[in-house]
Short mmCIF file of C-alpha atoms in Angstrom, two decimals:
data_model
loop_
_atom_site.label_atom_id
_atom_site.label_comp_id
_atom_site.label_asym_id
_atom_site.label_seq_id
_atom_site.Cartn_x
_atom_site.Cartn_y
_atom_site.Cartn_z
CA UNK A 163 0.00 0.00 0.00
CA UNK A 164 1.06 3.56 -0.56
CA UNK A 165 1.91 5.66 2.43
CA UNK A 166 3.67 8.92 3.18
CA UNK A 167 5.00 9.63 6.65
CA UNK A 168 5.97 13.04 7.88
CA UNK A 169 7.04 12.35 11.43
CA UNK A 170 7.53 15.99 12.38
CA UNK A 171 4.14 17.42 13.22
CA UNK A 172 5.36 20.89 14.06
CA UNK A 173 8.74 22.64 13.95
CA UNK A 174 9.77 26.07 15.18
CA UNK A 175 13.05 27.70 14.25
CA UNK A 176 14.42 31.18 14.50
CA UNK A 177 14.70 33.17 11.31
CA UNK A 178 17.87 32.56 9.29
CA UNK A 179 18.32 29.07 10.66
CA UNK A 180 18.30 26.10 8.32
CA UNK A 181 15.54 23.54 8.74
CA UNK A 182 14.96 20.10 7.25
CA UNK A 183 11.54 18.55 6.84
CA UNK A 184 11.54 14.78 6.73
CA UNK A 185 9.48 12.58 4.44
CA UNK A 186 9.47 8.80 4.25
CA UNK A 187 7.31 6.95 1.74
CA UNK A 188 6.14 3.42 1.04
CA UNK A 189 5.13 2.00 -2.30
CA UNK A 190 5.40 -1.29 -4.12
CA UNK A 191 5.62 0.36 -7.49
CA UNK A 192 8.84 0.93 -9.35
CA UNK A 193 7.60 4.02 -11.13
CA UNK A 194 6.30 6.72 -8.87
CA UNK A 195 6.44 10.44 -8.26
CA UNK A 196 7.17 12.44 -5.16
CA UNK A 197 5.99 15.95 -4.49
CA UNK A 198 6.30 18.72 -1.98
CA UNK A 199 3.57 21.32 -1.57
CA UNK A 200 3.40 24.40 0.64
CA UNK A 201 0.12 25.44 2.23
CA UNK A 202 0.24 28.97 3.67
CA UNK A 203 -2.47 30.19 6.08
CA UNK A 204 -4.63 31.28 3.15
CA UNK A 205 -5.17 27.61 2.32
CA UNK A 206 -4.10 27.20 -1.27
CA UNK A 207 -1.57 24.52 -2.12
CA UNK A 208 1.57 25.77 -3.79
CA UNK A 209 3.53 23.29 -5.87
CA UNK A 210 7.22 23.19 -4.96
CA UNK A 211 8.74 20.17 -6.65
CA UNK A 212 8.06 16.89 -8.39
CA UNK A 213 10.61 14.10 -8.63
CA UNK A 214 10.21 10.79 -10.43
CA UNK A 215 11.54 7.56 -9.01
CA UNK A 216 14.28 7.22 -11.58
CA UNK A 217 15.85 10.56 -10.84
CA UNK A 218 17.79 10.51 -7.60
CA UNK A 219 19.67 13.69 -8.22
CA UNK A 220 19.33 16.22 -5.49
CA UNK A 221 17.78 19.50 -6.45
CA UNK A 222 18.40 23.04 -5.35
CA UNK A 223 16.13 25.97 -6.05
CA UNK A 224 17.21 29.13 -4.31
CA UNK A 225 16.98 28.53 -0.58
CA UNK A 226 15.17 25.23 -1.11
CA UNK A 227 16.84 21.89 -1.63
CA UNK A 228 15.63 18.33 -1.76
CA UNK A 229 17.42 15.09 -0.99
CA UNK A 230 15.95 11.97 -2.57
CA UNK A 231 17.32 8.66 -1.27
CA UNK A 232 15.66 5.55 -2.68
CA UNK A 233 17.71 3.33 -0.37
CA UNK A 234 15.94 4.78 2.63
CA UNK A 235 12.70 5.73 0.83
CA UNK A 236 13.12 9.32 1.88
CA UNK A 237 12.59 12.64 0.17
CA UNK A 238 13.66 15.32 2.59
CA UNK A 239 13.26 19.05 2.11
CA UNK A 240 15.67 21.65 3.45
CA UNK A 241 15.15 25.39 3.71
CA UNK A 242 18.33 27.34 4.25
CA UNK A 243 18.40 30.78 5.82
CA UNK A 244 14.74 30.50 6.71
CA UNK A 245 12.47 33.52 6.54
CA UNK A 246 9.22 34.36 8.27
CA UNK A 247 7.40 33.99 4.95
CA UNK A 248 8.38 30.34 4.94
CA UNK A 249 5.94 29.74 7.77
CA UNK A 250 3.34 27.31 6.44
CA UNK A 251 2.31 23.70 6.43
CA UNK A 252 4.42 21.59 4.10
CA UNK A 253 3.08 18.40 2.60
CA UNK A 254 5.04 15.58 1.06
CA UNK A 255 3.04 13.49 -1.40
CA UNK A 256 3.29 10.39 -3.57
CA UNK A 257 1.61 9.19 -6.71
CA UNK A 258 2.26 6.44 -9.20
CA UNK A 259 1.28 5.71 -12.75
CA UNK A 260 -0.69 2.63 -11.89
CA UNK A 261 -3.15 4.28 -9.55
CA UNK A 262 -4.89 6.74 -11.83
CA UNK A 263 -2.48 9.49 -10.90
CA UNK A 264 -3.96 9.83 -7.44
CA UNK A 265 -1.80 11.79 -5.06
CA UNK A 266 -1.51 10.56 -1.51
CA UNK A 267 -0.46 13.14 1.05
CA UNK A 268 1.47 12.90 4.26
CA UNK A 269 0.00 14.53 7.34
CA UNK A 270 2.06 17.62 6.85
CA UNK A 271 4.62 19.50 8.93
CA UNK A 272 3.64 22.84 10.36
CA UNK A 273 6.66 25.12 10.19
CA UNK A 274 6.94 28.24 12.31
CA UNK A 275 9.72 30.68 11.53
CA UNK A 276 10.19 33.00 14.48
CA UNK A 277 11.47 36.53 13.89
CA UNK B 70 2.32 27.57 -14.38
CA UNK B 71 -1.06 26.04 -14.95
CA UNK B 72 -3.98 27.54 -13.09
CA UNK B 73 -6.83 25.75 -11.42
CA UNK B 74 -9.65 27.97 -10.27
CA UNK B 75 -12.12 26.96 -7.60
CA UNK B 76 -15.33 28.75 -6.76
CA UNK B 77 -16.59 29.81 -4.32
CA UNK B 78 -13.72 30.40 -1.92
CA UNK B 79 -16.02 30.14 1.02
CA UNK B 80 -19.67 29.42 1.58
CA UNK B 81 -22.02 29.27 4.54
CA UNK B 82 -25.20 27.28 4.15
CA UNK B 83 -28.04 26.06 6.27
CA UNK B 84 -28.26 22.47 7.34
CA UNK B 85 -30.25 20.44 4.84
CA UNK B 86 -29.43 22.52 1.80
CA UNK B 87 -27.10 21.63 -1.06
CA UNK B 88 -23.94 23.41 -2.11
CA UNK B 89 -22.14 23.26 -5.43
CA UNK B 90 -18.41 23.84 -5.76
CA UNK B 91 -16.79 24.40 -9.16
CA UNK B 92 -13.28 23.50 -10.23
CA UNK B 93 -11.94 24.81 -13.51
CA UNK B 94 -8.67 24.31 -15.31
CA UNK B 95 -8.07 27.69 -16.89
CA UNK B 96 -5.33 27.11 -19.41
CA UNK B 97 -5.25 23.39 -19.96
CA UNK B 98 -7.61 20.49 -20.42
CA UNK B 99 -8.01 17.89 -17.72
CA UNK B 100 -9.70 14.58 -18.36
CA UNK B 101 -9.23 13.77 -14.71
CA UNK B 102 -9.67 15.97 -11.69
CA UNK B 103 -9.47 15.08 -8.01
CA UNK B 104 -11.45 16.24 -5.02
CA UNK B 105 -9.92 16.38 -1.56
CA UNK B 106 -11.22 17.24 1.84
CA UNK B 107 -9.19 18.74 4.64
CA UNK B 108 -10.28 19.12 8.25
CA UNK B 109 -8.56 21.76 10.41
CA UNK B 110 -4.92 20.93 11.02
CA UNK B 111 -5.28 17.67 9.15
CA UNK B 112 -3.94 16.35 5.89
CA UNK B 113 -5.73 16.25 2.59
CA UNK B 114 -7.86 13.19 2.13
CA UNK B 115 -8.77 12.12 -1.37
CA UNK B 116 -12.53 11.86 -1.77
CA UNK B 117 -12.96 10.98 -5.41
CA UNK B 118 -11.53 11.01 -8.89
CA UNK B 119 -13.61 12.93 -11.38
CA UNK B 120 -13.51 11.57 -14.92
CA UNK B 121 -14.64 13.61 -17.90
CA UNK B 122 -17.66 12.04 -19.55
CA UNK B 123 -18.01 9.17 -17.11
CA UNK B 124 -18.81 8.41 -13.51
CA UNK B 125 -16.56 9.51 -10.71
CA UNK B 126 -14.57 7.00 -8.72
CA UNK B 127 -15.06 7.38 -4.98
CA UNK B 128 -12.64 6.44 -2.26
CA UNK B 129 -13.71 3.98 0.37
CA UNK B 130 -15.97 5.51 2.95
CA UNK B 131 -17.08 8.46 0.82
CA UNK B 132 -20.82 8.56 0.17
CA UNK B 133 -21.34 9.02 -3.54
CA UNK B 134 -24.98 10.03 -3.08
CA UNK B 135 -23.98 12.76 -0.71
CA UNK B 136 -21.03 14.11 -2.66
CA UNK B 137 -22.18 14.31 -6.26
CA UNK B 138 -19.47 14.85 -8.82
CA UNK B 139 -20.02 15.91 -12.40
CA UNK B 140 -17.23 16.36 -14.95
CA UNK B 141 -19.12 17.65 -17.93
CA UNK B 142 -16.24 19.13 -19.88
CA UNK B 143 -12.48 18.96 -20.11
CA UNK B 144 -12.12 22.10 -18.03
CA UNK B 145 -14.86 21.83 -15.41
CA UNK B 146 -15.68 19.49 -12.56
CA UNK B 147 -18.29 20.19 -9.92
CA UNK B 148 -18.78 18.79 -6.44
CA UNK B 149 -22.24 19.09 -4.91
CA UNK B 150 -22.63 18.47 -1.21
CA UNK B 151 -26.23 17.39 -0.87
CA UNK B 152 -28.33 17.80 2.27
CA UNK B 153 -25.38 19.31 4.05
CA UNK B 154 -24.93 18.82 7.77
CA UNK B 155 -22.59 20.57 10.21
CA UNK B 156 -20.20 17.61 10.08
CA UNK B 157 -19.71 18.33 6.37
CA UNK B 158 -18.08 21.62 7.30
CA UNK B 159 -14.57 21.40 5.97
CA UNK B 160 -12.08 22.72 3.43
CA UNK B 161 -12.63 21.18 0.00
CA UNK B 162 -9.92 21.44 -2.61
CA UNK B 163 -9.69 20.19 -6.15
CA UNK B 164 -6.74 19.41 -8.34
CA UNK B 165 -6.03 18.78 -11.98
CA UNK B 166 -2.94 17.53 -13.73
CA UNK B 167 -1.19 19.46 -16.43
CA UNK B 168 1.20 16.82 -17.65
CA UNK B 169 3.11 15.42 -14.74
CA UNK B 170 2.32 18.10 -12.19
CA UNK B 171 -0.87 18.35 -10.18
CA UNK B 172 -2.08 21.88 -9.58
CA UNK B 173 -4.59 22.75 -6.94
CA UNK B 174 -7.45 25.17 -6.71
CA UNK B 175 -7.64 27.77 -3.99
CA UNK B 176 -9.97 25.63 -1.96
CA UNK B 177 -13.50 26.17 -0.68
CA UNK B 178 -14.22 26.57 2.98
CA UNK B 179 -17.69 25.21 3.66
CA UNK B 180 -19.49 26.00 6.88
CA UNK B 181 -22.84 24.37 7.51
CA UNK B 182 -24.91 26.02 10.22
#
């Protein structure tokens, strides 16, 4: 069965600190996709990244970086030099080609960046 | 990026009435759209997959007669909450795929009083 686990329910860090959000997934499929979405207080979901299962290269986008490790079934997300505007709930998600493209979400990590 | 528009953003209705929520893909066609429900401080739970021109596929435990889904065109899916009750109060959000990426609407906050 598919499952996404975000063990960190809530994290608080002081502005400018780096923070890593953990994501562990389970799937029996060999072809799958991993996502990260940001949900600010306004409620909309903002797409951050998509990674397919065959691409284990780490990715960096500005202050954001992602570490995909198939060996540990993890897809962790790091924010460097955090800012107050980064405060939001972050969801890790999984989908695969064989399940009608359904996206399964983790429970989310609520991130507080303190000024 | 692709835009998915959801309307209304919020709605308050009386218990027993029905509410319709629209989800539109504005600059791409979507044969499949998805409807999620999110309770406060909870994750998004998939309710159903909306298929253009055919019946929706509901997740286990979701009442199809209560949550009516219609996907009449390649850019529009609607979710109707019938005979709403206070326990149906929640945040409903739709998504549509543009290629490999799923984009989400702004969400609809439903309050049933």
